[in-house]
Amino acid sequence: LENRKKKPDSAPPTPRKEAYHHGDLRQTLIDAARRLIEDKGPDGFSVAEAARAAGVSTAAPYRHFKDRTALLAAVALDGKLRLAKDFDSASAPFVPGSLDAISAIGGAYVLFATRQPGLFRLMFAGVDSTSEELIEAGERCFGHLLGHLAVRTGQAPEADMVRQLGFPLWTFVHGAAFLSIDGMLDVVAGGPQADAMIRDVTARLLGPSDLDG
Amino acid sequence: LENRKKKPDSAPPTPRKEAYHHGDLRQTLIDAARRLIEDKGPDGFSVAEAARAAGVSTAAPYRHFKDRTALLAAVALDGKLRLAKDFDSASAPFVPGSLDAISAIGGAYVLFATRQPGLFRLMFAGVDSTSEELIEAGERCFGHLLGHLAVRTGQAPEADMVRQLGFPLWTFVHGAAFLSIDGMLDVVAGGPQADAMIRDVTARLLGPSDLDG
DNA sequence: TGTACATCAGTGAACGCGCGTTCACTGATGTAC
DNA sequence: TGTACATCAGTGAACGCGCGTTCACTGATGTAC
């Protein structure tokens, strides 16, 4: 038994932390849960398995999360923050408000979903959407798109017209994301041309602009 | 114990059938499972609960389905057949190939998802999509749309151009369906104007036609 | 029409499993003096 | 700097639960003669 306690020192399973007190178990659990959810989906996931993956006892997660749902909510929130970051880096190289920038956001959305299907599902269906910070994080993602549309139209991001332009765009990439996850995008579209389709539809829904050079 | 056996005769829980031999337990189980899935989702569903809802022992389903997955697949197939029927009746009143007819199909799609969210999720993500008859049923649904687009464009339903017109439309309503399920359609669009948005986007993706009168 | 029998479609009891969660506990850490 | 003690963040054993699935069984049905 004492052998088990020594093990983390001689050959740590998680190399960064080795103490009895973990240091940042909360985030480690979120990461472990995310990885499990990524390939098994929100329902294949269990608290016990996440704990195992993090190298702690099955009771340990309950020091940091009220229950299973709370852990899932934390993973969903974490996912939305990651998505917002993806938006940032995807659109950064392009002229704000341009077709290039806006399609890049759409492409990033679909790519995020494709790479992490389980997480994507969790973010949109997995948890009670009543959590305030979860909604807020979602709005921040959508706000990215609205920001570009505001620049493009010369209106405020909160303007009705901007939202009404943005919503169909979001709807479209949301559909593309789910079809892609479920293996129907390449099949039916007849090739790996998802990005081209996104760009084409985006252009048609936006209409022309000087910003597109 | 003998009281339990008599019960179905004196006060049948399922009024239509009362015999020891059920008559059509297979379909009854599919219906029961569908109802469970409709409000709990594919993962909240259990074979045992479906059996209970059908009024049979928990072992009975295994006379008709190899395992849990097979039952789910049957429910998914059943759902796709239902969706195809919805498409039929939604577009029937309108001129084939017209904007009216095509938006009606889109509206039926979103309505189907909204009314039966769990079933809709199951149909697209719940089962291994390797089943041939399941894919076929999906193609039949998509074929409905393609048929209208063929009429509209004067091309064969199998023509590349028709599929390339149809796919963005499907993608869009698919997104609208999921956003609606997850409670984000009315919220963000600013009202129950889903049908209007569908029609508007459909018109823009289709372009004009004489058929639209 | 009546009987013997094969087959079909149920029953109900049982199994092993992994899960979520709780509990009393204990080792590690931080702080007051 | 050293010591006493409160608090924090883990452990590991245990619980009750519902599930998927199997099994030997039995009542109902259909058919051959």
Short mmCIF file of C-alpha atoms (C1' of nucleotides) in Angstrom, two decimals:
data_model
loop_
_atom_site.label_atom_id
_atom_site.label_comp_id
_atom_site.label_asym_id
_atom_site.label_seq_id
_atom_site.Cartn_x
_atom_site.Cartn_y
_atom_site.Cartn_z
CA LEU A 1 0.00 0.00 0.00
CA GLU A 2 2.81 2.38 0.86
CA ASN A 3 4.20 1.47 -2.53
CA ARG A 4 1.16 3.08 -4.11
CA LYS A 5 1.79 6.30 -2.35
CA LYS A 6 5.37 6.46 -3.48
CA LYS A 7 4.65 5.72 -7.10
CA PRO A 8 3.75 9.27 -8.13
CA ASP A 9 7.18 10.40 -6.99
CA SER A 10 9.21 7.78 -8.81
CA ALA A 11 7.06 7.51 -11.95
CA PRO A 12 4.30 10.14 -11.96
CA PRO A 13 1.31 9.42 -14.27
CA THR A 14 0.70 13.15 -14.55
CA PRO A 15 4.21 14.55 -14.72
CA ARG A 16 3.39 18.10 -13.73
CA LYS A 17 1.92 17.48 -10.30
CA GLU A 18 2.91 14.84 -7.84
CA ALA A 19 1.85 16.05 -4.42
CA TYR A 20 -0.92 14.62 -2.30
CA HIS A 21 -2.56 17.94 -2.77
CA HIS A 22 -3.01 18.12 -6.44
CA GLY A 23 -2.63 21.80 -7.05
CA ASP A 24 -5.24 22.29 -9.70
CA LEU A 25 -7.43 19.24 -9.66
CA ARG A 26 -10.45 21.24 -10.71
CA GLN A 27 -9.00 22.17 -14.08
CA THR A 28 -7.37 18.76 -14.47
CA LEU A 29 -10.80 17.15 -14.04
CA ILE A 30 -12.33 19.51 -16.57
CA ASP A 31 -9.62 18.63 -19.06
CA ALA A 32 -9.95 14.92 -18.40
CA ALA A 33 -13.72 15.09 -18.73
CA ARG A 34 -13.42 17.05 -21.94
CA ARG A 35 -11.17 14.44 -23.45
CA LEU A 36 -13.56 11.67 -22.47
CA ILE A 37 -16.52 13.59 -23.83
CA GLU A 38 -14.72 14.37 -27.04
CA ASP A 39 -14.79 10.82 -28.20
CA LYS A 40 -17.58 9.23 -26.21
CA GLY A 41 -20.11 12.02 -26.06
CA PRO A 42 -21.67 13.62 -23.01
CA ASP A 43 -23.59 10.48 -22.11
CA GLY A 44 -20.77 8.01 -22.37
CA PHE A 45 -18.94 10.08 -19.81
CA SER A 46 -18.84 9.27 -16.10
CA VAL A 47 -17.46 11.09 -13.10
CA ALA A 48 -15.65 7.94 -12.05
CA GLU A 49 -13.83 7.66 -15.34
CA ALA A 50 -12.80 11.31 -15.27
CA ALA A 51 -11.44 10.82 -11.77
CA ARG A 52 -9.50 7.77 -12.91
CA ALA A 53 -8.09 9.70 -15.86
CA ALA A 54 -7.00 12.45 -13.50
CA GLY A 55 -5.37 9.89 -11.23
CA VAL A 56 -7.49 10.51 -8.13
CA SER A 57 -10.11 8.58 -6.23
CA THR A 58 -13.72 8.59 -7.42
CA ALA A 59 -14.69 10.70 -4.45
CA ALA A 60 -12.22 13.47 -5.13
CA PRO A 61 -14.26 15.28 -7.83
CA TYR A 62 -16.95 16.01 -5.26
CA ARG A 63 -14.57 18.35 -3.48
CA HIS A 64 -14.72 20.60 -6.54
CA PHE A 65 -18.12 19.94 -8.13
CA LYS A 66 -21.50 19.58 -6.52
CA ASP A 67 -22.42 16.71 -8.77
CA ARG A 68 -22.02 15.24 -12.22
CA THR A 69 -24.08 17.99 -13.79
CA ALA A 70 -21.90 20.70 -12.32
CA LEU A 71 -18.82 19.08 -13.84
CA LEU A 72 -20.50 18.86 -17.21
CA ALA A 73 -21.50 22.50 -17.00
CA ALA A 74 -17.92 23.47 -16.27
CA VAL A 75 -16.76 21.52 -19.31
CA ALA A 76 -19.37 23.21 -21.47
CA LEU A 77 -18.31 26.63 -20.25
CA ASP A 78 -14.68 25.79 -20.86
CA GLY A 79 -15.65 24.73 -24.39
CA LYS A 80 -17.35 28.01 -25.16
CA LEU A 81 -14.34 29.94 -24.00
CA ARG A 82 -12.19 27.84 -26.30
CA LEU A 83 -14.53 28.43 -29.19
CA ALA A 84 -14.34 32.18 -28.66
CA LYS A 85 -10.55 31.94 -28.80
CA ASP A 86 -10.76 29.99 -32.04
CA PHE A 87 -12.91 32.73 -33.52
CA ASP A 88 -10.32 35.28 -32.56
CA SER A 89 -7.39 33.59 -34.16
CA ALA A 90 -9.36 32.51 -37.25
CA SER A 91 -10.52 36.00 -38.17
CA ALA A 92 -7.44 37.90 -37.00
CA PRO A 93 -5.54 37.76 -40.32
CA PHE A 94 -8.39 39.35 -42.28
CA VAL A 95 -9.93 42.77 -42.71
CA PRO A 96 -12.62 43.16 -40.02
CA GLY A 97 -16.09 42.85 -41.52
CA SER A 98 -14.83 41.34 -44.75
CA LEU A 99 -16.19 38.19 -46.34
CA ASP A 100 -12.82 36.59 -45.62
CA ALA A 101 -13.06 37.33 -41.92
CA ILE A 102 -16.67 36.26 -41.58
CA SER A 103 -16.27 33.01 -43.50
CA ALA A 104 -13.20 32.27 -41.43
CA ILE A 105 -15.34 32.42 -38.32
CA GLY A 106 -17.83 30.06 -39.90
CA GLY A 107 -15.05 27.72 -40.89
CA ALA A 108 -13.66 27.77 -37.38
CA TYR A 109 -17.07 26.92 -36.02
CA VAL A 110 -17.41 23.85 -38.21
CA LEU A 111 -13.84 22.80 -37.57
CA PHE A 112 -14.32 23.05 -33.83
CA ALA A 113 -17.36 20.81 -34.05
CA THR A 114 -15.66 18.32 -36.32
CA ARG A 115 -12.63 17.99 -34.12
CA GLN A 116 -14.54 17.76 -30.87
CA PRO A 117 -18.00 16.43 -31.66
CA GLY A 118 -18.90 15.31 -28.18
CA LEU A 119 -17.88 18.60 -26.67
CA PHE A 120 -19.78 20.52 -29.30
CA ARG A 121 -22.93 18.52 -28.58
CA LEU A 122 -22.52 19.10 -24.88
CA MET A 123 -22.17 22.83 -25.39
CA PHE A 124 -25.49 23.06 -27.15
CA ALA A 125 -27.64 20.35 -25.74
CA GLY A 126 -25.92 18.76 -22.82
CA VAL A 127 -26.73 21.04 -19.95
CA ASP A 128 -29.61 23.11 -18.67
CA SER A 129 -29.07 26.36 -20.44
CA THR A 130 -30.24 28.29 -17.40
CA SER A 131 -26.74 28.93 -16.15
CA GLU A 132 -26.04 32.60 -16.50
CA GLU A 133 -22.33 32.42 -17.22
CA LEU A 134 -22.95 29.72 -19.80
CA ILE A 135 -25.37 31.94 -21.68
CA GLU A 136 -22.99 34.82 -21.35
CA ALA A 137 -20.15 32.78 -22.85
CA GLY A 138 -22.42 31.83 -25.74
CA GLU A 139 -23.30 35.44 -26.33
CA ARG A 140 -19.64 36.31 -26.37
CA CYS A 141 -19.09 33.82 -29.18
CA PHE A 142 -22.02 35.17 -31.16
CA GLY A 143 -20.83 38.67 -30.37
CA HIS A 144 -17.66 37.98 -32.32
CA LEU A 145 -19.70 37.53 -35.46
CA LEU A 146 -21.88 40.51 -34.64
CA GLY A 147 -18.79 42.66 -34.25
CA HIS A 148 -17.70 41.93 -37.79
CA LEU A 149 -21.19 42.49 -39.13
CA ALA A 150 -21.34 45.82 -37.32
CA VAL A 151 -18.16 46.94 -39.02
CA ARG A 152 -19.46 45.74 -42.34
CA THR A 153 -22.79 47.54 -42.07
CA GLY A 154 -21.68 50.58 -40.12
CA GLN A 155 -24.24 49.85 -37.42
CA ALA A 156 -23.92 49.11 -33.73
CA PRO A 157 -23.43 45.41 -32.85
CA GLU A 158 -26.69 45.53 -30.90
CA ALA A 159 -28.68 46.89 -33.84
CA ASP A 160 -31.62 44.77 -34.95
CA MET A 161 -30.37 44.76 -38.48
CA VAL A 162 -27.04 43.33 -37.42
CA ARG A 163 -28.65 40.53 -35.43
CA GLN A 164 -31.00 39.76 -38.28
CA LEU A 165 -28.05 39.45 -40.60
CA GLY A 166 -26.10 37.34 -38.17
CA PHE A 167 -28.72 34.85 -37.20
CA PRO A 168 -29.12 33.11 -40.56
CA LEU A 169 -25.37 32.91 -40.84
CA TRP A 170 -25.10 31.28 -37.46
CA THR A 171 -27.96 28.94 -38.29
CA PHE A 172 -26.24 27.86 -41.45
CA VAL A 173 -22.87 27.07 -39.94
CA HIS A 174 -24.60 25.39 -37.03
CA GLY A 175 -26.25 23.05 -39.50
CA ALA A 176 -23.00 22.50 -41.33
CA ALA A 177 -21.35 21.68 -38.02
CA PHE A 178 -23.90 19.03 -37.12
CA LEU A 179 -24.00 17.49 -40.57
CA SER A 180 -20.25 17.33 -40.50
CA ILE A 181 -20.23 15.66 -37.10
CA ASP A 182 -22.71 13.08 -38.24
CA GLY A 183 -20.74 12.30 -41.35
CA MET A 184 -23.13 13.76 -43.85
CA LEU A 185 -21.33 16.81 -45.03
CA ASP A 186 -18.67 15.35 -47.25
CA VAL A 187 -20.89 12.55 -48.44
CA VAL A 188 -23.75 14.64 -49.69
CA ALA A 189 -21.82 17.70 -50.73
CA GLY A 190 -19.68 15.44 -52.88
CA GLY A 191 -16.26 16.30 -51.50
CA PRO A 192 -14.30 17.97 -48.72
CA GLN A 193 -15.45 21.34 -49.96
CA ALA A 194 -17.14 22.42 -46.74
CA ASP A 195 -15.14 25.62 -46.56
CA ALA A 196 -16.00 26.56 -50.11
CA MET A 197 -19.68 26.00 -49.45
CA ILE A 198 -19.55 28.03 -46.28
CA ARG A 199 -17.87 30.89 -48.09
CA ASP A 200 -20.31 30.75 -50.97
CA VAL A 201 -23.42 30.73 -48.79
CA THR A 202 -21.99 33.41 -46.53
CA ALA A 203 -21.41 35.62 -49.54
CA ARG A 204 -24.97 35.16 -50.70
CA LEU A 205 -26.45 35.84 -47.28
CA LEU A 206 -24.29 38.90 -46.73
CA GLY A 207 -24.44 40.60 -50.09
CA PRO A 208 -21.49 42.54 -51.53
CA SER A 209 -19.36 45.12 -49.71
CA ASP A 210 -16.37 47.35 -50.42
CA LEU A 211 -14.57 45.57 -47.60
CA ASP A 212 -14.26 42.45 -49.71
CA GLY A 213 -11.75 44.20 -51.95
CA LEU B 1 -50.28 -13.76 -8.77
CA GLU B 2 -53.16 -15.14 -10.78
CA ASN B 3 -54.78 -11.79 -10.21
CA ARG B 4 -52.02 -10.22 -12.24
CA LYS B 5 -52.74 -12.43 -15.16
CA LYS B 6 -56.42 -11.62 -15.16
CA LYS B 7 -55.94 -7.88 -14.95
CA PRO B 8 -55.40 -7.27 -18.65
CA ASP B 9 -58.79 -8.86 -19.35
CA SER B 10 -60.80 -6.89 -16.83
CA ALA B 11 -58.97 -3.56 -17.14
CA PRO B 12 -56.47 -3.61 -19.99
CA PRO B 13 -53.70 -0.99 -19.79
CA THR B 14 -53.38 -1.07 -23.57
CA PRO B 15 -56.98 -1.29 -24.70
CA ARG B 16 -56.34 -2.60 -28.18
CA LYS B 17 -54.57 -5.82 -27.31
CA GLU B 18 -55.22 -8.07 -24.37
CA ALA B 19 -53.99 -11.53 -25.28
CA TYR B 20 -50.99 -13.29 -23.84
CA HIS B 21 -49.61 -13.09 -27.30
CA HIS B 22 -49.42 -9.46 -27.91
CA GLY B 23 -50.10 -9.32 -31.59
CA ASP B 24 -47.74 -6.57 -32.56
CA LEU B 25 -45.33 -6.11 -29.72
CA ARG B 26 -42.56 -5.11 -32.06
CA GLN B 27 -44.30 -1.98 -33.23
CA THR B 28 -45.70 -1.31 -29.77
CA LEU B 29 -42.16 -1.32 -28.40
CA ILE B 30 -40.98 1.01 -31.13
CA ASP B 31 -43.80 3.40 -30.31
CA ALA B 32 -43.16 3.18 -26.59
CA ALA B 33 -39.44 3.74 -27.10
CA ARG B 34 -40.14 6.68 -29.37
CA ARG B 35 -42.29 8.33 -26.75
CA LEU B 36 -39.65 7.84 -24.10
CA ILE B 37 -36.95 9.16 -26.39
CA GLU B 38 -39.03 12.12 -27.37
CA ASP B 39 -38.80 13.71 -24.00
CA LYS B 40 -35.76 12.09 -22.40
CA GLY B 41 -33.44 11.79 -25.35
CA PRO B 42 -31.76 8.69 -26.72
CA ASP B 43 -29.57 8.27 -23.68
CA GLY B 44 -32.22 8.62 -21.04
CA PHE B 45 -33.99 5.73 -22.68
CA SER B 46 -33.74 2.14 -21.44
CA VAL B 47 -35.02 -1.14 -22.81
CA ALA B 48 -36.52 -1.94 -19.43
CA GLU B 49 -38.55 1.24 -19.38
CA ALA B 50 -39.82 0.69 -22.90
CA ALA B 51 -40.91 -2.81 -21.92
CA ARG B 52 -42.70 -1.47 -18.88
CA ALA B 53 -44.44 1.16 -20.99
CA ALA B 54 -45.55 -1.59 -23.37
CA GLY B 55 -46.82 -3.64 -20.46
CA VAL B 56 -44.52 -6.62 -20.90
CA SER B 57 -41.63 -8.13 -19.00
CA THR B 58 -38.15 -6.71 -19.41
CA ALA B 59 -37.09 -9.83 -21.28
CA ALA B 60 -39.82 -9.63 -23.91
CA PRO B 61 -38.12 -7.03 -26.15
CA TYR B 62 -35.31 -9.48 -26.80
CA ARG B 63 -37.73 -11.67 -28.76
CA HIS B 64 -37.94 -8.87 -31.32
CA PHE B 65 -34.65 -7.01 -31.11
CA LYS B 66 -31.15 -8.35 -30.85
CA ASP B 67 -30.17 -5.74 -28.32
CA ARG B 68 -30.71 -2.18 -27.20
CA THR B 69 -28.97 -0.78 -30.26
CA ALA B 70 -31.24 -2.68 -32.62
CA LEU B 71 -34.30 -1.23 -30.93
CA LEU B 72 -32.86 2.27 -31.21
CA ALA B 73 -32.10 1.71 -34.89
CA ALA B 74 -35.69 0.64 -35.47
CA VAL B 75 -36.94 3.79 -33.78
CA ALA B 76 -34.62 5.91 -35.91
CA LEU B 77 -35.83 4.24 -39.08
CA ASP B 78 -39.43 4.71 -38.02
CA GLY B 79 -38.66 8.38 -37.43
CA LYS B 80 -37.24 8.89 -40.89
CA LEU B 81 -40.30 7.33 -42.47
CA ARG B 82 -42.46 9.68 -40.44
CA LEU B 83 -40.39 12.65 -41.52
CA ALA B 84 -40.80 11.69 -45.18
CA LYS B 85 -44.57 11.59 -44.64
CA ASP B 86 -44.47 15.04 -43.08
CA PHE B 87 -42.63 16.34 -46.11
CA ASP B 88 -45.32 14.92 -48.36
CA SER B 89 -48.24 16.51 -46.61
CA ALA B 90 -46.45 19.82 -46.03
CA SER B 91 -45.60 20.42 -49.66
CA ALA B 92 -48.72 18.84 -51.19
CA PRO B 93 -50.84 22.02 -51.25
CA PHE B 94 -48.28 23.98 -53.27
CA VAL B 95 -47.01 24.13 -56.82
CA PRO B 96 -44.16 21.61 -57.14
CA GLY B 97 -40.81 23.36 -57.26
CA SER B 98 -42.19 26.66 -56.00
CA LEU B 99 -40.75 28.67 -53.16
CA ASP B 100 -43.93 27.89 -51.24
CA ALA B 101 -43.46 24.16 -51.58
CA ILE B 102 -39.77 24.21 -50.77
CA SER B 103 -40.09 26.44 -47.73
CA ALA B 104 -42.94 24.25 -46.53
CA ILE B 105 -40.57 21.30 -46.51
CA GLY B 106 -38.05 23.32 -44.54
CA GLY B 107 -40.73 24.36 -42.11
CA ALA B 108 -41.86 20.76 -41.67
CA TYR B 109 -38.28 19.76 -40.95
CA VAL B 110 -37.90 22.30 -38.18
CA LEU B 111 -41.34 21.54 -36.79
CA PHE B 112 -40.58 17.83 -36.67
CA ALA B 113 -37.41 18.51 -34.72
CA THR B 114 -39.10 20.93 -32.36
CA ARG B 115 -41.93 18.56 -31.54
CA GLN B 116 -39.75 15.51 -31.11
CA PRO B 117 -36.29 16.68 -30.16
CA GLY B 118 -35.03 13.41 -28.75
CA LEU B 119 -36.17 11.47 -31.77
CA PHE B 120 -34.61 13.99 -34.10
CA ARG B 121 -31.29 13.72 -32.28
CA LEU B 122 -31.45 9.96 -32.43
CA MET B 123 -32.11 10.03 -36.16
CA PHE B 124 -28.96 11.99 -36.85
CA ALA B 125 -26.52 11.05 -34.17
CA GLY B 126 -27.87 8.19 -32.18
CA VAL B 127 -27.02 5.14 -34.19
CA ASP B 128 -24.20 3.86 -36.32
CA SER B 129 -25.11 5.20 -39.70
CA THR B 130 -23.86 2.03 -41.36
CA SER B 131 -27.31 0.51 -41.57
CA GLU B 132 -28.28 0.40 -45.20
CA GLU B 133 -32.01 0.85 -44.81
CA LEU B 134 -31.41 3.77 -42.46
CA ILE B 135 -29.28 5.56 -45.04
CA GLU B 136 -31.83 4.74 -47.68
CA ALA B 137 -34.62 6.26 -45.61
CA GLY B 138 -32.53 9.38 -45.16
CA GLU B 139 -31.94 9.63 -48.86
CA ARG B 140 -35.65 9.30 -49.43
CA CYS B 141 -36.23 12.34 -47.21
CA PHE B 142 -33.56 14.35 -48.99
CA GLY B 143 -34.96 13.09 -52.30
CA HIS B 144 -38.19 14.89 -51.57
CA LEU B 145 -36.39 18.19 -51.62
CA LEU B 146 -34.34 17.20 -54.66
CA GLY B 147 -37.53 16.35 -56.52
CA HIS B 148 -38.84 19.87 -56.08
CA LEU B 149 -35.52 21.40 -57.04
CA ALA B 150 -35.46 19.24 -60.17
CA VAL B 151 -38.84 20.57 -61.20
CA ARG B 152 -37.71 24.09 -60.46
CA THR B 153 -34.52 23.86 -62.48
CA GLY B 154 -35.70 21.50 -65.20
CA GLN B 155 -32.87 19.09 -64.40
CA ALA B 156 -32.86 15.48 -63.25
CA PRO B 157 -33.01 15.01 -59.44
CA GLU B 158 -29.64 13.27 -59.63
CA ALA B 159 -27.98 16.17 -61.45
CA ASP B 160 -24.99 17.71 -59.68
CA MET B 161 -26.49 21.13 -59.95
CA VAL B 162 -29.64 20.00 -58.14
CA ARG B 163 -27.68 18.45 -55.29
CA GLN B 164 -25.51 21.53 -55.03
CA LEU B 165 -28.61 23.66 -54.73
CA GLY B 166 -30.20 21.33 -52.22
CA PHE B 167 -27.35 20.85 -49.85
CA PRO B 168 -27.08 24.40 -48.50
CA LEU B 169 -30.83 24.42 -48.04
CA TRP B 170 -30.72 21.25 -46.04
CA THR B 171 -27.76 22.53 -44.06
CA PHE B 172 -29.64 25.67 -43.19
CA VAL B 173 -32.84 24.03 -41.97
CA HIS B 174 -30.76 21.45 -40.12
CA GLY B 175 -29.15 24.28 -38.21
CA ALA B 176 -32.48 25.91 -37.60
CA ALA B 177 -33.83 22.60 -36.30
CA PHE B 178 -31.04 22.20 -33.77
CA LEU B 179 -31.09 25.80 -32.63
CA SER B 180 -34.81 25.47 -32.18
CA ILE B 181 -34.46 22.29 -30.16
CA ASP B 182 -31.89 23.88 -27.92
CA GLY B 183 -34.04 26.92 -27.31
CA MET B 184 -31.94 29.39 -29.21
CA LEU B 185 -34.04 30.10 -32.20
CA ASP B 186 -36.77 32.26 -30.77
CA VAL B 187 -34.45 33.88 -28.29
CA VAL B 188 -31.86 35.12 -30.70
CA ALA B 189 -34.08 35.69 -33.70
CA GLY B 190 -36.21 37.88 -31.51
CA GLY B 191 -39.56 36.15 -31.93
CA PRO B 192 -41.41 33.09 -33.19
CA GLN B 193 -40.57 34.05 -36.74
CA ALA B 194 -38.73 30.87 -37.64
CA ASP B 195 -40.96 30.21 -40.63
CA ALA B 196 -40.42 33.69 -41.99
CA MET B 197 -36.67 33.35 -41.66
CA ILE B 198 -36.69 29.97 -43.35
CA ARG B 199 -38.70 31.33 -46.23
CA ASP B 200 -36.49 34.37 -46.56
CA VAL B 201 -33.23 32.44 -46.57
CA THR B 202 -34.67 29.80 -48.89
CA ALA B 203 -35.64 32.49 -51.36
CA ARG B 204 -32.15 33.94 -51.28
CA LEU B 205 -30.46 30.58 -51.72
CA LEU B 206 -32.79 29.54 -54.53
CA GLY B 207 -33.02 32.68 -56.58
CA PRO B 208 -36.21 33.68 -58.42
CA SER B 209 -38.37 31.44 -60.63
CA ASP B 210 -41.55 31.69 -62.68
CA LEU B 211 -43.01 28.97 -60.49
CA ASP B 212 -43.25 31.41 -57.59
CA GLY B 213 -46.05 33.27 -59.38
"C1'" DT C 1 -64.63 -31.70 -35.99
"C1'" DG C 2 -61.11 -33.38 -32.78
"C1'" DT C 3 -56.59 -34.38 -31.22
"C1'" DA C 4 -51.26 -34.34 -30.95
"C1'" DC C 5 -47.63 -31.75 -31.32
"C1'" DA C 6 -44.24 -28.20 -32.91
"C1'" DT C 7 -43.44 -23.59 -32.55
"C1'" DC C 8 -44.00 -19.07 -31.16
"C1'" DA C 9 -44.01 -15.24 -27.86
"C1'" DG C 10 -44.36 -14.36 -23.64
"C1'" DT C 11 -42.76 -14.68 -18.12
"C1'" DG C 12 -40.11 -13.79 -13.96
"C1'" DA C 13 -36.10 -14.52 -11.55
"C1'" DA C 14 -31.47 -13.85 -11.59
"C1'" DC C 15 -26.64 -12.24 -12.88
"C1'" DG C 16 -22.84 -9.06 -12.98
"C1'" DC C 17 -21.69 -4.35 -13.87
"C1'" DG C 18 -20.55 0.43 -13.41
"C1'" DC C 19 -22.32 4.34 -11.72
"C1'" DG C 20 -23.31 8.53 -8.51
"C1'" DT C 21 -22.79 9.72 -4.17
"C1'" DT C 22 -21.71 9.61 0.89
"C1'" DC C 23 -18.92 8.78 4.87
"C1'" DA C 24 -15.47 8.83 8.35
"C1'" DC C 25 -10.85 9.20 7.82
"C1'" DT C 26 -6.04 11.28 7.20
"C1'" DG C 27 -2.05 13.51 5.26
"C1'" DA C 28 -0.51 18.18 3.80
"C1'" DT C 29 -0.64 23.05 4.17
"C1'" DG C 30 -1.01 27.74 6.06
"C1'" DT C 31 -1.20 30.76 9.94
"C1'" DA C 32 -0.91 32.86 14.72
"C1'" DC C 33 2.03 33.54 18.21
"C1'" DT D 1 12.77 29.92 13.78
"C1'" DG D 2 9.64 26.66 16.06
"C1'" DT D 3 5.35 24.93 17.54
"C1'" DA D 4 0.06 24.23 17.89
"C1'" DC D 5 -3.70 23.99 15.52
"C1'" DA D 6 -7.43 24.89 12.01
"C1'" DT D 7 -8.47 23.95 7.53
"C1'" DC D 8 -8.07 22.07 3.14
"C1'" DA D 9 -8.03 18.36 -0.31
"C1'" DG D 10 -7.39 14.12 -0.75
"C1'" DT D 11 -8.51 8.54 0.33
"C1'" DG D 12 -10.86 4.11 0.06
"C1'" DA D 13 -14.62 1.51 1.32
"C1'" DA D 14 -19.28 1.15 1.00
"C1'" DC D 15 -24.27 1.91 -0.38
"C1'" DG D 16 -28.27 1.38 -3.27
"C1'" DC D 17 -29.78 1.66 -7.96
"C1'" DG D 18 -31.20 0.59 -12.55
"C1'" DC D 19 -29.60 -1.41 -16.40
"C1'" DG D 20 -28.66 -5.00 -20.26
"C1'" DT D 21 -28.98 -9.47 -20.91
"C1'" DT D 22 -29.67 -14.55 -20.18
"C1'" DC D 23 -32.09 -18.58 -18.70
"C1'" DA D 24 -35.31 -22.26 -18.08
"C1'" DC D 25 -39.94 -22.05 -18.14
"C1'" DT D 26 -44.94 -21.96 -19.88
"C1'" DG D 27 -49.19 -20.52 -21.98
"C1'" DA D 28 -51.20 -19.67 -26.61
"C1'" DT D 29 -51.42 -20.56 -31.43
"C1'" DG D 30 -51.26 -22.97 -35.88
"C1'" DT D 31 -51.07 -27.15 -38.43
"C1'" DA D 32 -51.18 -32.14 -39.92
"C1'" DC D 33 -53.93 -35.87 -39.91
#
